């Protein structure tokens, strides 16, 4: 199968996109043409997944297609943006390019999530090379209303959606570093391989949250980006953070995974205490649970408050691809 046949067969969307009004031209020309609605700003983000670094070579290809798009949708969610369209730059080793079953499953996982969010594939590039999947996503957000990292203020509450640390637990199990009961492994593995981008929550938080980020490299590191961008610090309640994991484990490990795990794709955000009810209403409207974890402080740095009140500093540091290991 040649490059163009492969694109036509697996990646050109079959059905006219739900967002067809915004996509004037999709796959097939030198550029796609997008027409964001008047008064909207374009939100643009890229994320790359590399075999052996972000995923195991034998991962379910449908899950890989899903995750490649999900991590990009998660960036739109973190800005409070709604998806418009995406492009896919794909390097495929010859054995994958010749494996129609693998490609069909990968494309099915990708298109299913794209269809669920009315976010069609409108172009890309395809080449031979080590397996590498790079998606660029385009979204729109009312001008001036994007949720930035820089808006957290002393006195704001710190919140997180969903659960944190479960994906990391699955990774430990898949690496053979930990054994889990089969049902717990299956559930944790679903969190690692089929993340849910929190788009409805991100959009519902526009005008409520003062800052927002998606948690891809661990809460401590990602919240650290918010603290740096906003010029503030934070204190998190140890019990609230350790309570975020869906699966029972030793308390210390729960805390470590929730803070430093990665691959959660939940939202961490801040809002003033006066907005607590508004946050809960937004969470309800988005059918996404949220938990209040602590407080933004004027004093820089990230701290954990123990139940007795003692405060211990924690490194506001997440996964670093150059400093840390491989998958
Ligand atoms: P060009 O030579 O202008 O870069 P290509 O020949 O690479 O264009 O691609 C032909 C068309 O197919 C373009 O519209 C491009 O956006 C699209 N395309 C290429 N690779 C992919 C892909 N992996 N997924 C979706 N569309 C793709
Ligand atoms: Mg090209």
Short mmCIF file of C-alpha atoms and ligand atoms in Angstrom, two decimals:
data_model
loop_
_atom_site.label_atom_id
_atom_site.label_comp_id
_atom_site.label_asym_id
_atom_site.label_seq_id
_atom_site.Cartn_x
_atom_site.Cartn_y
_atom_site.Cartn_z
CA UNK A 1 0.00 0.00 0.00
CA UNK A 2 1.39 3.41 -0.98
CA UNK A 3 1.35 6.59 1.09
CA UNK A 4 -1.70 8.10 -0.61
CA UNK A 5 -3.73 4.91 -0.59
CA UNK A 6 -2.96 4.54 3.11
CA UNK A 7 -4.16 8.09 3.86
CA UNK A 8 -7.31 7.63 1.77
CA UNK A 9 -8.11 4.25 3.29
CA UNK A 10 -7.45 4.90 6.98
CA UNK A 11 -7.28 8.58 7.73
CA UNK A 12 -9.61 10.53 5.45
CA UNK A 13 -12.82 10.90 7.51
CA UNK A 14 -15.68 8.99 5.85
CA UNK A 15 -18.65 10.98 7.07
CA UNK A 16 -19.03 14.74 6.67
CA UNK A 17 -17.82 16.21 9.95
CA UNK A 18 -20.26 17.57 12.51
CA UNK A 19 -18.12 20.69 12.49
CA UNK A 20 -18.32 20.93 8.69
CA UNK A 21 -19.31 24.59 8.95
CA UNK A 22 -15.96 25.42 10.54
CA UNK A 23 -13.94 23.11 8.30
CA UNK A 24 -14.10 24.61 4.82
CA UNK A 25 -11.63 22.10 3.40
CA UNK A 26 -10.29 18.86 4.89
CA UNK A 27 -7.81 16.16 3.79
CA UNK A 28 -6.64 16.30 0.18
CA UNK A 29 -5.27 19.75 -0.62
CA UNK A 30 -2.04 21.48 0.40
CA UNK A 31 -3.72 22.99 3.45
CA UNK A 32 -6.96 22.48 5.32
CA UNK A 33 -9.12 25.58 5.65
CA UNK A 34 -10.74 26.36 9.02
CA UNK A 35 -13.18 29.19 9.71
CA UNK A 36 -13.47 29.87 13.46
CA UNK A 37 -16.69 31.65 14.48
CA UNK A 38 -16.55 35.46 14.83
CA UNK A 39 -15.40 36.60 18.25
CA UNK A 40 -13.48 33.39 18.90
CA UNK A 41 -9.75 32.90 19.36
CA UNK A 42 -7.98 29.86 17.90
CA UNK A 43 -6.43 27.56 20.52
CA UNK A 44 -3.62 25.45 19.02
CA UNK A 45 -1.56 22.66 20.61
CA UNK A 46 0.67 19.73 19.52
CA UNK A 47 1.51 16.51 21.34
CA UNK A 48 3.78 13.76 20.14
CA UNK A 49 3.72 10.09 21.18
CA UNK A 50 6.89 8.07 20.58
CA UNK A 51 7.06 4.29 20.73
CA UNK A 52 9.16 3.06 23.66
CA UNK A 53 8.84 6.41 25.41
CA UNK A 54 5.12 7.14 25.65
CA UNK A 55 3.72 3.70 24.89
CA UNK A 56 4.73 0.05 24.71
CA UNK A 57 5.25 -1.46 21.24
CA UNK A 58 2.55 -4.07 21.89
CA UNK A 59 -0.14 -1.62 23.09
CA UNK A 60 -3.66 -2.12 21.69
CA UNK A 61 -3.61 0.03 18.49
CA UNK A 62 -7.19 1.23 19.09
CA UNK A 63 -6.11 2.52 22.51
CA UNK A 64 -3.10 4.19 20.92
CA UNK A 65 -5.29 5.99 18.37
CA UNK A 66 -7.60 7.09 21.17
CA UNK A 67 -4.80 8.29 23.43
CA UNK A 68 -2.94 10.18 20.69
CA UNK A 69 -6.00 12.38 20.21
CA UNK A 70 -7.13 12.37 23.86
CA UNK A 71 -3.92 13.99 25.10
CA UNK A 72 -4.38 16.79 22.58
CA UNK A 73 -8.07 17.25 23.43
CA UNK A 74 -6.96 17.46 27.06
CA UNK A 75 -4.86 20.54 26.23
CA UNK A 76 -7.92 22.22 24.72
CA UNK A 77 -9.91 21.26 27.82
CA UNK A 78 -7.30 22.92 30.02
CA UNK A 79 -7.76 26.20 28.15
CA UNK A 80 -11.55 26.03 28.24
CA UNK A 81 -11.56 25.65 24.43
CA UNK A 82 -13.94 23.64 22.25
CA UNK A 83 -12.41 21.35 19.60
CA UNK A 84 -12.54 22.26 15.89
CA UNK A 85 -10.22 19.90 14.01
CA UNK A 86 -6.81 18.23 14.09
CA UNK A 87 -3.92 17.19 11.87
CA UNK A 88 -1.89 13.98 12.16
CA UNK A 89 1.82 13.66 11.34
CA UNK A 90 2.65 9.98 11.32
CA UNK A 91 5.97 8.15 10.94
CA UNK A 92 5.36 4.44 10.37
CA UNK A 93 7.92 1.64 10.22
CA UNK A 94 7.37 -0.55 7.11
CA UNK A 95 5.95 -3.48 9.11
CA UNK A 96 3.23 -1.23 10.56
CA UNK A 97 2.46 0.43 7.20
CA UNK A 98 1.93 -3.08 5.82
CA UNK A 99 -0.27 -4.21 8.70
CA UNK A 100 -3.83 -3.30 7.66
CA UNK A 101 -5.29 -4.76 10.86
CA UNK A 102 -3.07 -2.59 13.06
CA UNK A 103 -3.77 0.53 10.98
CA UNK A 104 -7.52 -0.08 10.89
CA UNK A 105 -7.65 -0.47 14.69
CA UNK A 106 -5.47 2.61 15.25
CA UNK A 107 -7.65 4.67 12.88
CA UNK A 108 -10.85 3.35 14.50
CA UNK A 109 -9.70 4.41 17.98
CA UNK A 110 -8.68 7.80 16.63
CA UNK A 111 -11.83 8.49 14.60
CA UNK A 112 -14.20 7.26 17.33
CA UNK A 113 -12.91 9.88 19.77
CA UNK A 114 -12.78 12.51 17.00
CA UNK A 115 -16.43 11.80 16.11
CA UNK A 116 -17.47 11.88 19.78
CA UNK A 117 -16.16 15.44 20.00
CA UNK A 118 -17.05 16.65 16.49
CA UNK A 119 -13.35 17.18 15.83
CA UNK A 120 -12.42 15.83 12.37
CA UNK A 121 -8.99 14.95 10.99
CA UNK A 122 -8.32 17.58 8.32
CA UNK A 123 -4.75 16.86 7.18
CA UNK A 124 -1.31 15.74 8.13
CA UNK A 125 1.83 14.14 6.86
CA UNK A 126 2.84 10.51 6.46
CA UNK A 127 6.36 9.18 6.25
CA UNK A 128 8.38 6.03 6.91
CA UNK A 129 10.36 6.00 10.15
CA UNK A 130 10.29 4.82 13.76
CA UNK A 131 6.67 4.83 15.03
CA UNK A 132 5.88 8.40 16.00
CA UNK A 133 2.47 10.03 16.21
CA UNK A 134 2.22 13.81 16.32
CA UNK A 135 -1.17 15.50 16.44
CA UNK A 136 -1.80 19.21 16.21
CA UNK A 137 -5.20 20.25 17.44
CA UNK A 138 -7.21 23.38 16.77
CA UNK A 139 -9.95 24.64 19.04
CA UNK A 140 -11.84 27.82 19.67
CA UNK A 141 -12.56 29.85 22.78
CA UNK A 142 -14.41 33.17 23.18
CA UNK A 143 -11.84 35.98 22.87
CA UNK A 144 -10.23 36.76 26.23
CA UNK A 145 -11.86 33.83 28.07
CA UNK A 146 -9.18 31.12 27.74
CA UNK A 147 -8.13 29.58 31.08
CA UNK A 148 -4.45 30.37 31.46
CA UNK A 149 -1.79 29.12 33.84
CA UNK A 150 -1.02 32.62 35.03
CA UNK A 151 -4.25 33.61 36.80
CA UNK A 152 -3.96 31.90 40.24
CA UNK A 153 -4.10 34.36 43.17
CA UNK A 154 -3.28 33.96 46.89
CA UNK A 155 -6.41 32.78 48.71
CA UNK A 156 -7.78 30.82 45.72
CA UNK A 157 -8.79 27.20 46.24
CA UNK A 158 -6.89 24.48 44.36
CA UNK A 159 -9.10 21.85 42.74
CA UNK A 160 -8.59 18.69 40.68
CA UNK A 161 -11.06 16.67 38.62
CA UNK A 162 -11.52 12.91 38.74
CA UNK A 163 -8.81 10.70 40.19
CA UNK A 164 -5.02 10.96 40.06
CA UNK A 165 -2.31 8.31 40.16
CA UNK A 166 -4.23 5.37 38.71
CA UNK A 167 -2.41 5.49 35.37
CA UNK A 168 0.90 5.37 37.21
CA UNK A 169 -0.27 2.34 39.16
CA UNK A 170 -1.06 0.55 35.89
CA UNK A 171 2.38 1.46 34.54
CA UNK A 172 4.06 -0.06 37.62
CA UNK A 173 2.04 -3.24 37.12
CA UNK A 174 2.80 -3.46 33.39
CA UNK A 175 6.49 -3.00 34.16
CA UNK A 176 6.26 -5.93 36.58
CA UNK A 177 7.09 -3.74 39.58
CA UNK A 178 3.81 -4.42 41.33
CA UNK A 179 1.06 -7.04 41.25
CA UNK A 180 -2.58 -6.02 41.27
CA UNK A 181 -5.77 -8.07 41.47
CA UNK A 182 -7.03 -8.60 37.87
CA UNK A 183 -10.05 -6.30 38.22
CA UNK A 184 -7.95 -3.46 39.67
CA UNK A 185 -5.32 -3.92 36.96
CA UNK A 186 -7.97 -3.77 34.22
CA UNK A 187 -9.49 -0.60 35.67
CA UNK A 188 -6.12 1.11 36.24
CA UNK A 189 -4.98 0.09 32.77
CA UNK A 190 -8.08 1.69 31.29
CA UNK A 191 -7.06 4.95 32.94
CA UNK A 192 -3.56 4.65 31.43
CA UNK A 193 -4.58 3.60 27.93
CA UNK A 194 -8.00 5.24 27.43
CA UNK A 195 -7.78 8.64 29.12
CA UNK A 196 -10.89 10.86 29.16
CA UNK A 197 -10.23 14.47 28.14
CA UNK A 198 -12.24 16.78 30.44
CA UNK A 199 -13.58 19.06 27.70
CA UNK A 200 -17.02 19.72 29.17
CA UNK A 201 -15.51 20.67 32.53
CA UNK A 202 -12.91 23.00 30.98
CA UNK A 203 -15.58 24.87 29.04
CA UNK A 204 -17.92 25.00 32.06
CA UNK A 205 -15.11 26.57 34.12
CA UNK A 206 -14.74 29.59 31.80
CA UNK A 207 -15.39 32.71 33.82
CA UNK A 208 -15.11 30.72 37.09
CA UNK A 209 -11.58 29.27 37.28
CA UNK A 210 -8.71 31.75 37.64
CA UNK A 211 -6.17 29.27 36.19
CA UNK A 212 -6.19 25.77 34.77
CA UNK A 213 -3.79 23.08 33.52
CA UNK A 214 -4.21 19.47 32.48
CA UNK A 215 -2.34 16.97 34.64
CA UNK A 216 -0.19 14.95 32.25
CA UNK A 217 3.11 14.73 34.15
CA UNK A 218 1.89 14.49 37.75
CA UNK A 219 0.00 16.99 39.92
CA UNK A 220 3.08 18.37 41.69
CA UNK A 221 4.90 19.23 38.48
CA UNK A 222 1.88 20.51 36.58
CA UNK A 223 0.54 22.56 39.48
CA UNK A 224 4.13 23.81 39.77
CA UNK A 225 3.77 25.30 36.25
CA UNK A 226 0.65 27.17 37.40
CA UNK A 227 2.44 28.42 40.53
CA UNK A 228 5.43 29.63 38.50
CA UNK A 229 3.30 31.30 35.85
CA UNK A 230 1.16 32.98 38.52
CA UNK A 231 4.00 33.94 40.87
CA UNK A 232 2.40 32.20 43.88
CA UNK A 233 2.74 29.02 45.99
CA UNK A 234 0.27 26.43 47.29
CA UNK A 235 -0.48 24.23 50.27
CA UNK A 236 -2.32 20.96 49.62
CA UNK A 237 -4.08 18.87 52.28
CA UNK A 238 -2.38 15.48 52.41
CA UNK A 239 -5.65 13.63 53.04
CA UNK A 240 -7.41 15.25 50.09
CA UNK A 241 -4.54 14.38 47.73
CA UNK A 242 -4.12 10.79 48.95
CA UNK A 243 -7.90 10.34 48.66
CA UNK A 244 -7.82 11.02 44.91
CA UNK A 245 -6.87 7.51 43.83
CA UNK A 246 -9.60 5.14 42.76
CA UNK A 247 -7.78 2.00 43.92
CA UNK A 248 -6.78 1.03 47.45
CA UNK A 249 -3.06 1.02 48.18
CA UNK A 250 -0.68 1.85 50.97
CA UNK A 251 -1.25 5.49 51.96
CA UNK A 252 2.32 6.52 51.17
CA UNK A 253 2.22 5.05 47.68
CA UNK A 254 -1.16 6.65 47.00
CA UNK A 255 0.21 10.03 47.89
CA UNK A 256 3.31 9.56 45.77
CA UNK A 257 1.35 8.37 42.72
CA UNK A 258 -1.24 11.13 43.02
CA UNK A 259 1.49 13.80 43.25
CA UNK A 260 4.09 12.46 40.85
CA UNK A 261 2.29 9.85 38.74
CA UNK A 262 1.54 11.25 35.30
CA UNK A 263 -0.77 10.29 32.42
CA UNK A 264 -3.93 11.23 34.35
CA UNK A 265 -5.29 13.89 31.94
CA UNK A 266 -7.41 15.41 34.67
CA UNK A 267 -7.73 19.18 35.15
CA UNK A 268 -6.09 21.03 38.04
CA UNK A 269 -7.49 24.53 38.48
CA UNK A 270 -7.89 27.40 40.91
CA UNK A 271 -10.91 29.52 41.80
CA UNK A 272 -11.70 31.95 44.61
CA UNK A 273 -13.56 30.51 47.65
CA UNK A 274 -16.54 32.70 46.67
CA UNK A 275 -16.87 30.53 43.54
CA UNK A 276 -17.16 27.15 45.36
CA UNK A 277 -20.81 26.72 44.46
CA UNK A 278 -20.19 27.81 40.87
CA UNK A 279 -17.37 25.23 40.62
CA UNK A 280 -19.67 22.49 41.93
CA UNK A 281 -22.41 23.50 39.47
CA UNK A 282 -19.90 23.45 36.59
CA UNK A 283 -18.69 20.00 37.69
CA UNK A 284 -22.26 18.75 37.86
CA UNK A 285 -23.13 20.18 34.45
CA UNK A 286 -20.03 18.46 33.05
CA UNK A 287 -20.78 15.21 34.95
CA UNK A 288 -17.18 15.29 36.21
CA UNK A 289 -16.38 15.01 39.93
CA UNK A 290 -14.03 17.62 41.41
CA UNK A 291 -12.18 17.72 44.74
CA UNK A 292 -10.85 20.71 46.64
CA UNK A 293 -7.22 20.00 47.50
CA UNK A 294 -5.92 23.12 49.19
CA UNK A 295 -5.09 26.76 48.91
CA UNK A 296 -2.94 29.14 46.87
CA UNK A 297 -0.47 31.08 49.08
CA UNK A 298 1.52 34.24 48.43
CA UNK A 299 4.64 32.34 49.59
CA UNK A 300 6.25 30.56 46.60
CA UNK A 301 6.67 26.76 46.60
CA UNK A 302 4.44 23.75 47.05
CA UNK A 303 3.68 22.35 50.52
CA UNK A 304 1.70 19.48 51.99
CA UNK A 305 -0.33 20.10 55.14
CA UNK A 306 -0.41 17.03 57.42
CA UNK A 307 -3.61 16.29 59.36
CA UNK A 308 -2.00 17.75 62.53
CA UNK A 309 -1.25 20.99 60.70
CA UNK A 310 2.51 20.48 60.09
CA UNK A 311 3.58 21.66 56.64
CA UNK A 312 6.23 19.86 54.59
CA UNK A 313 7.66 21.18 51.31
CA UNK A 314 7.36 18.96 48.21
CA UNK A 315 9.25 19.30 44.95
CA UNK A 316 6.94 20.98 42.44
CA UNK A 317 8.42 18.72 39.82
CA UNK A 318 6.84 16.24 37.42
CA UNK A 319 8.07 13.84 34.79
CA UNK A 320 10.90 15.21 32.65
CA UNK A 321 11.66 13.35 29.42
CA UNK A 322 15.32 14.33 29.47
CA UNK A 323 15.96 13.87 33.19
CA UNK A 324 13.76 10.79 33.77
CA UNK A 325 13.65 7.36 32.24
CA UNK A 326 11.68 5.76 29.48
CA UNK A 327 8.28 3.99 29.62
P1 LIG B 1 2.03 17.84 0.71
O1 LIG B 1 2.93 17.16 -0.25
O2 LIG B 1 1.38 19.05 0.19
O3 LIG B 1 2.64 18.01 2.08
P2 LIG B 1 0.97 15.29 1.15
O4 LIG B 1 1.19 14.65 -0.15
O5 LIG B 1 1.93 15.02 2.26
O6 LIG B 1 0.79 16.84 0.93
O7 LIG B 1 -0.48 14.89 1.71
C1 LIG B 1 -1.61 14.85 0.84
C2 LIG B 1 -2.85 15.19 1.62
O8 LIG B 1 -3.08 14.20 2.59
C3 LIG B 1 -2.78 16.54 2.34
O9 LIG B 1 -4.07 17.11 2.34
C4 LIG B 1 -2.40 16.12 3.73
O10 LIG B 1 -2.87 17.06 4.69
C5 LIG B 1 -3.10 14.78 3.87
N1 LIG B 1 -2.43 13.86 4.80
C6 LIG B 1 -1.17 13.38 4.74
N2 LIG B 1 -0.91 12.53 5.74
C7 LIG B 1 -2.05 12.46 6.49
C8 LIG B 1 -2.42 11.77 7.66
N3 LIG B 1 -1.59 10.95 8.31
N4 LIG B 1 -3.68 11.97 8.11
C9 LIG B 1 -4.52 12.79 7.49
N5 LIG B 1 -4.25 13.47 6.39
C10 LIG B 1 -3.02 13.31 5.87
MG1 LIG B 2 3.67 16.18 2.87
#
